[in-house]
CSV table of N, CA and C in Angstrom, one decimal:
chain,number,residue,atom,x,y,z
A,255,UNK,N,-23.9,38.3,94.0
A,255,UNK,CA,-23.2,39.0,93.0
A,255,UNK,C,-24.1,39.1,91.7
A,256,UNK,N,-25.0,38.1,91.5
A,256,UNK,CA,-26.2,37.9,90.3
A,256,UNK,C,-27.0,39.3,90.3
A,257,UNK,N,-27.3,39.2,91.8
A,257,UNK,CA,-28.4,40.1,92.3
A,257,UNK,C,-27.9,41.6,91.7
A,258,UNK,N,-26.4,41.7,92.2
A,258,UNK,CA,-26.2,43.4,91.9
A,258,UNK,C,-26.3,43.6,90.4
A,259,UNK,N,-25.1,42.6,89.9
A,259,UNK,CA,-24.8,42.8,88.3
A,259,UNK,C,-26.2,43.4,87.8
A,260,UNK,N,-27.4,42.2,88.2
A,260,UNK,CA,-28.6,42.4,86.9
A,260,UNK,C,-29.4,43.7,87.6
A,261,UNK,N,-29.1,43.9,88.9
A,261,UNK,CA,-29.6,45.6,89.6
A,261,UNK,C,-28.7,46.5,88.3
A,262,UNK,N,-27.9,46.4,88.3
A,262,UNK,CA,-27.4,47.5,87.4
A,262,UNK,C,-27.3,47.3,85.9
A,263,UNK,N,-27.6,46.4,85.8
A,263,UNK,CA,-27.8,46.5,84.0
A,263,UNK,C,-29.4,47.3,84.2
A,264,UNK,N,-30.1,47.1,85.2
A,264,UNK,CA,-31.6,47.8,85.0
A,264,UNK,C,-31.5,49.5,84.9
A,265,UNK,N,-30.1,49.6,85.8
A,265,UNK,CA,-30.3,51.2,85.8
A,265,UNK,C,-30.4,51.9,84.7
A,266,UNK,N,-29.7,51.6,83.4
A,266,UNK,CA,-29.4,52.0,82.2
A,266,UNK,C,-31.3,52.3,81.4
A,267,UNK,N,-31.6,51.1,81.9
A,267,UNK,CA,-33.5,50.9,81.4
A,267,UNK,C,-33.9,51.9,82.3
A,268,UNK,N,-33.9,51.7,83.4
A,268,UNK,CA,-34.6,53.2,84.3
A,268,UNK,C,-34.7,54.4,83.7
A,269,UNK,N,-33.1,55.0,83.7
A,269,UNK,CA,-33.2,56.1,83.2
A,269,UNK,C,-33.8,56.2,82.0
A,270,UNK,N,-33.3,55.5,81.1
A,270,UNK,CA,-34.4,55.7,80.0
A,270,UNK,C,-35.7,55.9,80.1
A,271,UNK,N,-36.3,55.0,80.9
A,271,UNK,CA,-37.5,55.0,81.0
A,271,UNK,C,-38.2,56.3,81.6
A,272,UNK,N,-37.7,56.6,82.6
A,272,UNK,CA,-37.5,58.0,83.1
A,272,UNK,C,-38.0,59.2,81.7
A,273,UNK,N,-36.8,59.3,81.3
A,273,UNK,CA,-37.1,60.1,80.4
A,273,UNK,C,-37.5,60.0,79.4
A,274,UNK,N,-37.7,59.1,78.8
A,274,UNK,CA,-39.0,58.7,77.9
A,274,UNK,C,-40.5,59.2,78.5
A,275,UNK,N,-40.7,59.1,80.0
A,275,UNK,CA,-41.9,59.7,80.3
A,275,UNK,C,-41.9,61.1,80.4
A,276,UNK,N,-40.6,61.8,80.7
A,276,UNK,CA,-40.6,62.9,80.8
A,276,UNK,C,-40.7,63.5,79.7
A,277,UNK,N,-40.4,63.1,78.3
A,277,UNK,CA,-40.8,63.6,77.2
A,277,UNK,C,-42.3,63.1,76.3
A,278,UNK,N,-42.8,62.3,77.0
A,278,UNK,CA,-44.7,62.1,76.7
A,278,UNK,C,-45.1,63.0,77.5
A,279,UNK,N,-44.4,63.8,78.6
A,279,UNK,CA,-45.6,64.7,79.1
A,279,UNK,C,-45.3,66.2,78.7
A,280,UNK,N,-43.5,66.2,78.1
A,280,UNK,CA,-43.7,67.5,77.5
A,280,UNK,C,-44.3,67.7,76.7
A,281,UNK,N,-44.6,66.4,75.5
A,281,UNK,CA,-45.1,66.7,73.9
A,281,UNK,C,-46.6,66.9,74.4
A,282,UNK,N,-47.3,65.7,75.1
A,282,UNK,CA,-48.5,65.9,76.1
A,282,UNK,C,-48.6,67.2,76.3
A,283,UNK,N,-48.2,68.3,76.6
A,283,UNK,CA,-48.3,69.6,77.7
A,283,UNK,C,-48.6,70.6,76.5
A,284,UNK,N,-47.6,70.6,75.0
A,284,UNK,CA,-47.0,70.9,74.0
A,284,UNK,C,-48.2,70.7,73.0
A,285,UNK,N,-48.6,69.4,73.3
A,285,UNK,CA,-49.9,69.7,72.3
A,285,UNK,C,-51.1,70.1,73.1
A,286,UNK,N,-51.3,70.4,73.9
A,286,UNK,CA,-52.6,71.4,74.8
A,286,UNK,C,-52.4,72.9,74.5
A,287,UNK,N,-51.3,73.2,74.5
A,287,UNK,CA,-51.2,74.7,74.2
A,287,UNK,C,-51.0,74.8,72.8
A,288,UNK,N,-50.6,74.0,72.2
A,288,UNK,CA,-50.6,74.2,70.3
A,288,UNK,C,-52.5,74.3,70.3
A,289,UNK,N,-53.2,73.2,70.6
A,289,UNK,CA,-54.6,72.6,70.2
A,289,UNK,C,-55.2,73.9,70.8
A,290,UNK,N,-55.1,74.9,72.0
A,290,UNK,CA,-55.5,76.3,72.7
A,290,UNK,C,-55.0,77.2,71.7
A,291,UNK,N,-53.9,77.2,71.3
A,291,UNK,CA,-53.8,78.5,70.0
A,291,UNK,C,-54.8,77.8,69.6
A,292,UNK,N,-54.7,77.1,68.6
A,292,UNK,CA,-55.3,76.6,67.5
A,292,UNK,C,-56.6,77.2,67.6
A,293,UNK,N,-57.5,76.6,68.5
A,293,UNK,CA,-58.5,76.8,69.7
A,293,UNK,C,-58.8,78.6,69.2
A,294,UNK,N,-58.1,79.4,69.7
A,294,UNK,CA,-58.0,80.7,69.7
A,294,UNK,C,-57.8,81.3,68.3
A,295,UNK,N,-56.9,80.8,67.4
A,295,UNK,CA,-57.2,81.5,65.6
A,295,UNK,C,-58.5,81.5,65.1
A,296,UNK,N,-59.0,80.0,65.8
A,296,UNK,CA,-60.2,79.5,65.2
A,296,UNK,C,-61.5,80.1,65.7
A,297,UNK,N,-61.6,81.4,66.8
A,297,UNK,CA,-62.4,81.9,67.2
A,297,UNK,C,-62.9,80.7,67.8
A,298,UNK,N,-62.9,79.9,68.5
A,298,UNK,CA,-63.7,78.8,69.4
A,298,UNK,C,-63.0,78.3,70.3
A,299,UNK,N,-64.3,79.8,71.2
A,299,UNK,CA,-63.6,79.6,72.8
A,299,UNK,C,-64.2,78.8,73.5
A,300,UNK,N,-64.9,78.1,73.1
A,300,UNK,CA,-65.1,76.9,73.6
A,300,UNK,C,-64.5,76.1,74.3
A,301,UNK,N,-63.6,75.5,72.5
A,301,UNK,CA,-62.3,74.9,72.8
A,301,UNK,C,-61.9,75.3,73.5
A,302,UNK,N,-61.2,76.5,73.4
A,302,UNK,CA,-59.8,77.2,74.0
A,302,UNK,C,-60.2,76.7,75.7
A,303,UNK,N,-61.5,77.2,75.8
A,303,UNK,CA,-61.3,77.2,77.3
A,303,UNK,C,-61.5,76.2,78.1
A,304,UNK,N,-61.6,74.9,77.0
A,304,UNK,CA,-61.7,73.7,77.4
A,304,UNK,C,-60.0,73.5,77.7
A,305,UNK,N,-58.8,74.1,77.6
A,305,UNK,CA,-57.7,73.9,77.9
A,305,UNK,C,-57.3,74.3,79.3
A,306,UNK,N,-58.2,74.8,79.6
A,306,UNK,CA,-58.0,75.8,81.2
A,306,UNK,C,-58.2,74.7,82.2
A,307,UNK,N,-57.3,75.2,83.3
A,307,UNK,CA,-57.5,74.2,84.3
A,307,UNK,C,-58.4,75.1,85.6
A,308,UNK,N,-58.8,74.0,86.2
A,308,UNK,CA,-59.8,74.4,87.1
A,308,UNK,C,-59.5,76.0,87.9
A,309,UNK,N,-58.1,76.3,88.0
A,309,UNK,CA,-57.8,77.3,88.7
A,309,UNK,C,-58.4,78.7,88.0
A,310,UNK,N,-57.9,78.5,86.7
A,310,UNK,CA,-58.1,79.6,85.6
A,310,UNK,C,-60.1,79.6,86.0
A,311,UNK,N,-60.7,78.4,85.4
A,311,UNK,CA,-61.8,78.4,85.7
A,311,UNK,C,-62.6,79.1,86.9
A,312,UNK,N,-61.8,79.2,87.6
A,312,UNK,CA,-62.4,79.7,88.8
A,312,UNK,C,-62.1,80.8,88.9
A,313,UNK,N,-61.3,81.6,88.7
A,313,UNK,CA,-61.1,83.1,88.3
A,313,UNK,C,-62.2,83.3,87.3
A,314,UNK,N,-62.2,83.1,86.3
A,314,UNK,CA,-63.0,83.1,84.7
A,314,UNK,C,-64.2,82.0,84.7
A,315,UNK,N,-65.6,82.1,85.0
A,315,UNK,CA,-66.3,80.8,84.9
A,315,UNK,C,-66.8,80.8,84.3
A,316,UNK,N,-66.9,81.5,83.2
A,316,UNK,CA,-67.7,81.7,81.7
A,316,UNK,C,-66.9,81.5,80.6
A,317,UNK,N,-67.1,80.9,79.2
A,317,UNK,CA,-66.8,80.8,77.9
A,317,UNK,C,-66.3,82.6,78.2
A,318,UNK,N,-67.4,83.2,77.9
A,318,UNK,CA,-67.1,84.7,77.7
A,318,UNK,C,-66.3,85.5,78.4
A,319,UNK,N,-66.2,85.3,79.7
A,319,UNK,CA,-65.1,86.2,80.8
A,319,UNK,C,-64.1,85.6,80.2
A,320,UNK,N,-63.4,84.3,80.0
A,320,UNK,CA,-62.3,84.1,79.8
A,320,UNK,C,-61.8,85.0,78.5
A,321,UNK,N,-62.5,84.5,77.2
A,321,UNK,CA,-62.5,85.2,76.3
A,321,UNK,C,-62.2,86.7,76.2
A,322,UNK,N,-62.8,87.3,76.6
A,322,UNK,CA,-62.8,88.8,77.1
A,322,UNK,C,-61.3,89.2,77.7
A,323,UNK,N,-60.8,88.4,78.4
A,323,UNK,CA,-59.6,88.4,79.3
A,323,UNK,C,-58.7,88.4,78.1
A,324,UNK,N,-58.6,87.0,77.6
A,324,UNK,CA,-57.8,86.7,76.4
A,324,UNK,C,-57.4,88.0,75.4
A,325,UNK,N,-58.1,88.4,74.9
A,325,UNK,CA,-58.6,89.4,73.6
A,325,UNK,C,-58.2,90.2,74.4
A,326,UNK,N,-58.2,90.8,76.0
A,326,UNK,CA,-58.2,92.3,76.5
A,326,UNK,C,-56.3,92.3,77.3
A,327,UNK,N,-56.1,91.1,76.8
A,327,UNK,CA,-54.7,91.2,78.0
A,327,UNK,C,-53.7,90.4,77.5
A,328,UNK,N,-54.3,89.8,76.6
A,328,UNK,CA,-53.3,88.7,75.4
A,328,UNK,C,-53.1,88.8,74.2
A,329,UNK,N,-53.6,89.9,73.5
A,329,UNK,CA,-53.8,90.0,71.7
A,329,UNK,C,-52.7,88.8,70.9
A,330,UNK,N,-51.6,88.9,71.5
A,330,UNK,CA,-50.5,88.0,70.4
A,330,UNK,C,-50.8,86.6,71.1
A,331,UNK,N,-51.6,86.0,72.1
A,331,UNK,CA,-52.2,84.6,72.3
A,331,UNK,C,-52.8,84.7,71.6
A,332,UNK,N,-53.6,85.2,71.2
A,332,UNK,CA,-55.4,85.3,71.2
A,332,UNK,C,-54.8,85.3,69.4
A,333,UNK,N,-54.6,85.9,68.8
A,333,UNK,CA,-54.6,86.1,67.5
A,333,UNK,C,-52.8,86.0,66.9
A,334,UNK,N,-52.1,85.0,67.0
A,334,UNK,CA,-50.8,85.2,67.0
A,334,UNK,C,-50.4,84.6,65.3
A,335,UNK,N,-49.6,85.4,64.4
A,335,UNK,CA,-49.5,85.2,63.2
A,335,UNK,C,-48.4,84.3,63.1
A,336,UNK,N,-47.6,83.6,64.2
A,336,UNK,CA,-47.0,82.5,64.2
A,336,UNK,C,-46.5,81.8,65.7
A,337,UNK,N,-45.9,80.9,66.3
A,337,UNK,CA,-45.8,80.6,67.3
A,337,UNK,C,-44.7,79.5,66.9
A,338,UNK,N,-43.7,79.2,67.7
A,338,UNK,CA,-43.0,78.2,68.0
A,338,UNK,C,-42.5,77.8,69.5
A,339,UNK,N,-42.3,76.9,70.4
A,339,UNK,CA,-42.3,76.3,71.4
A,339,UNK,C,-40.2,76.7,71.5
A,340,UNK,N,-40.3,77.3,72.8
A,340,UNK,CA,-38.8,77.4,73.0
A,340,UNK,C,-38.5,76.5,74.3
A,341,UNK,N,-37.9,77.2,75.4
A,341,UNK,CA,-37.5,76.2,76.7
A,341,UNK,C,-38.6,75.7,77.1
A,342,UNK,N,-38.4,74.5,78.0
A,342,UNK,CA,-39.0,73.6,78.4
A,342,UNK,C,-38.6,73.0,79.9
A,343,UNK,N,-39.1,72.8,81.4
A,343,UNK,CA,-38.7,72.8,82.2
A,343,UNK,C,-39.9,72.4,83.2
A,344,UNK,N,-39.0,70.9,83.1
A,344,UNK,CA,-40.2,70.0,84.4
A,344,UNK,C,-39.9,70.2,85.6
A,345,UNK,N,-40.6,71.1,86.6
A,345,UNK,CA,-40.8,71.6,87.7
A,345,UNK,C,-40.8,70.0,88.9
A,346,UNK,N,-41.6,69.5,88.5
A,346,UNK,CA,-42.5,68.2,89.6
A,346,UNK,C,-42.9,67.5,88.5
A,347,UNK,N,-43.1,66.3,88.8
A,347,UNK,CA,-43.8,65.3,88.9
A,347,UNK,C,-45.3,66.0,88.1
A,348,UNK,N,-45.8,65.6,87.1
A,348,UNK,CA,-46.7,66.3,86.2
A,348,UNK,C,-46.7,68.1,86.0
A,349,UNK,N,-45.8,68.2,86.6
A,349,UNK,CA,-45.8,69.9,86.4
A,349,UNK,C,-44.0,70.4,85.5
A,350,UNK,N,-45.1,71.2,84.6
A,350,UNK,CA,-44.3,71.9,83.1
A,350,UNK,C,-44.4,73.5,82.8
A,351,UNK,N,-43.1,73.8,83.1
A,351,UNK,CA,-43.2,75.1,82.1
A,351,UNK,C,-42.9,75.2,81.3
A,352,UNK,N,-43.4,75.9,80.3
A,352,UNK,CA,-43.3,75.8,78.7
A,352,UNK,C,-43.4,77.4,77.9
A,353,UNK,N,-42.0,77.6,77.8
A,353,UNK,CA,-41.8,79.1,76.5
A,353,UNK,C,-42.2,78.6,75.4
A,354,UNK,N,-43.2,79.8,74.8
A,354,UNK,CA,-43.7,79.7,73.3
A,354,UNK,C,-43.4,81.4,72.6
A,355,UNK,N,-42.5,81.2,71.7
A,355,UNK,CA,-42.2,82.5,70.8
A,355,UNK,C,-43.0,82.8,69.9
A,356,UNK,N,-43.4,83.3,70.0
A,356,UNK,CA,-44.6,84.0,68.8
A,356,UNK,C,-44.4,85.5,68.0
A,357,UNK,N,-45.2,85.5,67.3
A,357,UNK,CA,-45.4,86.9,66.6
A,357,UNK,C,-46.4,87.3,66.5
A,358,UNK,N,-47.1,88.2,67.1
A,358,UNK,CA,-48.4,88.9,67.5
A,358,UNK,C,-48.7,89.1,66.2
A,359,UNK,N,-50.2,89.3,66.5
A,359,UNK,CA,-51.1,90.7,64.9
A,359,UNK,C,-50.0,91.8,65.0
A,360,UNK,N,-49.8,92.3,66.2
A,360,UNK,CA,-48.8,93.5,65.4
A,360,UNK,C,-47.9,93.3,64.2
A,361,UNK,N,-46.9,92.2,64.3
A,361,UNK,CA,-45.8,92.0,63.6
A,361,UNK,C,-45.0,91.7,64.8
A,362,UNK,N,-45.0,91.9,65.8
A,362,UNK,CA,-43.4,92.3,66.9
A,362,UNK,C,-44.0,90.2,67.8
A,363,UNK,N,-42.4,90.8,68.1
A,363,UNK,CA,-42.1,89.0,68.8
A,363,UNK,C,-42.7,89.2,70.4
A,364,UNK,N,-43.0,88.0,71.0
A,364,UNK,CA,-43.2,87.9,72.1
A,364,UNK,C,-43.2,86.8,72.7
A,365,UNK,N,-42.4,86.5,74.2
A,365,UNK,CA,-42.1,85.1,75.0
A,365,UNK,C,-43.7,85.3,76.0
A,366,UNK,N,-44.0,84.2,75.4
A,366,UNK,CA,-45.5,83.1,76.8
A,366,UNK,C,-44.8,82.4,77.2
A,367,UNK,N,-45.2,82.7,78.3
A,367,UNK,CA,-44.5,81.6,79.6
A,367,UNK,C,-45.9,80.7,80.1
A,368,UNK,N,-45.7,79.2,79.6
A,368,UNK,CA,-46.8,78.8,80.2
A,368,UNK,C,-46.9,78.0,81.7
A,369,UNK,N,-47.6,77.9,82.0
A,369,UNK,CA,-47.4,76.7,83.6
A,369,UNK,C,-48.9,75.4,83.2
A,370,UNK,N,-48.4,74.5,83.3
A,370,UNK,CA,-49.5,73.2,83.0
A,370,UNK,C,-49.2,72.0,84.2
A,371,UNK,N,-50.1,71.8,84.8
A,371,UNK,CA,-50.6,70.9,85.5
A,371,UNK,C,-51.2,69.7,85.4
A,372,UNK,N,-50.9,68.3,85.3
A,372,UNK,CA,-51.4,67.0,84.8
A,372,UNK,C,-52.5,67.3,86.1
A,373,UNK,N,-53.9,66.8,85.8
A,373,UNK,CA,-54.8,66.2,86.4
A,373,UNK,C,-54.7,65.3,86.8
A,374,UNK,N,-56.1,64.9,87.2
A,374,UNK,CA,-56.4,63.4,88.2
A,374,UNK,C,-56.3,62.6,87.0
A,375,UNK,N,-57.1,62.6,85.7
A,375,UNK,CA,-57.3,61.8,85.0
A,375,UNK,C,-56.3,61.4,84.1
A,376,UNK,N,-55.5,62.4,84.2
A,376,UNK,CA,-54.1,62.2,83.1
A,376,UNK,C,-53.6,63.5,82.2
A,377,UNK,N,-54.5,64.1,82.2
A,377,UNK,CA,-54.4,65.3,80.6
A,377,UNK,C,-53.6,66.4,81.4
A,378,UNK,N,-53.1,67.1,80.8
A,378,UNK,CA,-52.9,68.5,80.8
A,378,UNK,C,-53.4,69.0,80.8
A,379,UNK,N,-53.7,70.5,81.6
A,379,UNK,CA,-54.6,71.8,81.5
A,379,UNK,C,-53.3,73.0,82.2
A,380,UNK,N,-53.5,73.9,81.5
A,380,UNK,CA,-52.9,75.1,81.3
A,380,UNK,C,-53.4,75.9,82.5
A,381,UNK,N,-52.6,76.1,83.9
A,381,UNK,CA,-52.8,76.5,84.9
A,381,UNK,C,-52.2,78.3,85.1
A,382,UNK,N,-51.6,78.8,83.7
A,382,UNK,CA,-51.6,80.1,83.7
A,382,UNK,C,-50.6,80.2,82.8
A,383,UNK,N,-50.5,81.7,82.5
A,383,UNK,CA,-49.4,82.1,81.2
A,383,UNK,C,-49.6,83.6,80.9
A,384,UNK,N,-47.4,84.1,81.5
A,384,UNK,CA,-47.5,85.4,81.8
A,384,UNK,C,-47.2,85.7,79.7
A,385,UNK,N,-47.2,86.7,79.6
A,385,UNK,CA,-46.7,87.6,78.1
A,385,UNK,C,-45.6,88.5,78.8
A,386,UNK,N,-44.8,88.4,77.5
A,386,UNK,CA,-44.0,89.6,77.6
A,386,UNK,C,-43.2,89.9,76.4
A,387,UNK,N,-43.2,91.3,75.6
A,387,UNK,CA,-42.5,91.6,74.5
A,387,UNK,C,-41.1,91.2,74.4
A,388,UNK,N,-40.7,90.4,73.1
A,388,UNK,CA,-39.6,89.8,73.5
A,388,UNK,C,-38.2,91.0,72.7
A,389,UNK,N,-37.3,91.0,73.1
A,389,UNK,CA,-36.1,91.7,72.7
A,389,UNK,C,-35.7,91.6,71.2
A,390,UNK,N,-36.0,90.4,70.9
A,390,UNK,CA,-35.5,89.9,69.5
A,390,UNK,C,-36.6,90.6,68.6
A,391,UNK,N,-35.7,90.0,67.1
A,391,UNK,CA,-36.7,91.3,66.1
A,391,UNK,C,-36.7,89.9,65.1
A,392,UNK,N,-38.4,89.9,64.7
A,392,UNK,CA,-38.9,88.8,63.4
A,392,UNK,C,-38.2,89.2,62.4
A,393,UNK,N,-38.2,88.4,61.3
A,393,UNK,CA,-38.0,88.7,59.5
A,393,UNK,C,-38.8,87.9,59.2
């Protein structure tokens, strides 16, 4: 009877704990793609493309190809006059999708959908990210 009771006083600590990790890998995921804008206003694609995960890499295996891609297929990534982080949705076990609302160099809004994959070592890297003009209108 000891045994069960103190089994279930633990469940209450589980879940928490649970989700306590599940929110170090969103803020984790959350600051990779803030520090990749960042990365990207700052002109240093270096950075930026130190965010990329091997897959991206392997499509793009240059500082420059990536870059080029960026600037030719992403203008409101690449140069965005503001951003904020919307839905959030843990797929698996180190794997995150992550909406970011922005407002392009044009002026006009736009939803990035991102996908991030924890590595071997621990970190996040940004395993892709569609655009699309969003419906809603800035002020």
């Amino acid at each position: 009877m000891r045994r069960l009771l103190f089994a279930l006083a633990l469940v209450p600590m589980l879940i928490a704990s649970l989700a306590f990790a599940g929110d170090a890998e969103v803020k984790a995921a959350q600051t990779v793609i803030d520090s990749q804008l960042k990365a990207f206003i700052a002109d240093d694609g270096a950075a930026a493309y130190s965010f990329a995960a091997p897959n991206v890499k392997q499509i793009f295996p240059t500082v420059d190809t990536f870059m080029n891609m960026v600037t030719n297929g992403y203008a409101p990534v690449r140069k965005p006059r503001s951003y904020s982080f919307g839905k959030v949705e843990q797929t698996g076990p180190g794997s995150i999708i992550q909406q970011v609302l922005i407002v392009g160099p044009d002026g006009k809004d736009y939803e990035a959908v991102y996908t991030l994959q924890q590595q071997a070592d621990g970190s996040f890297k940004i395993t892709g990210c569609s655009l699309r003009a969003s419906a809603s209108v800035s002020t």
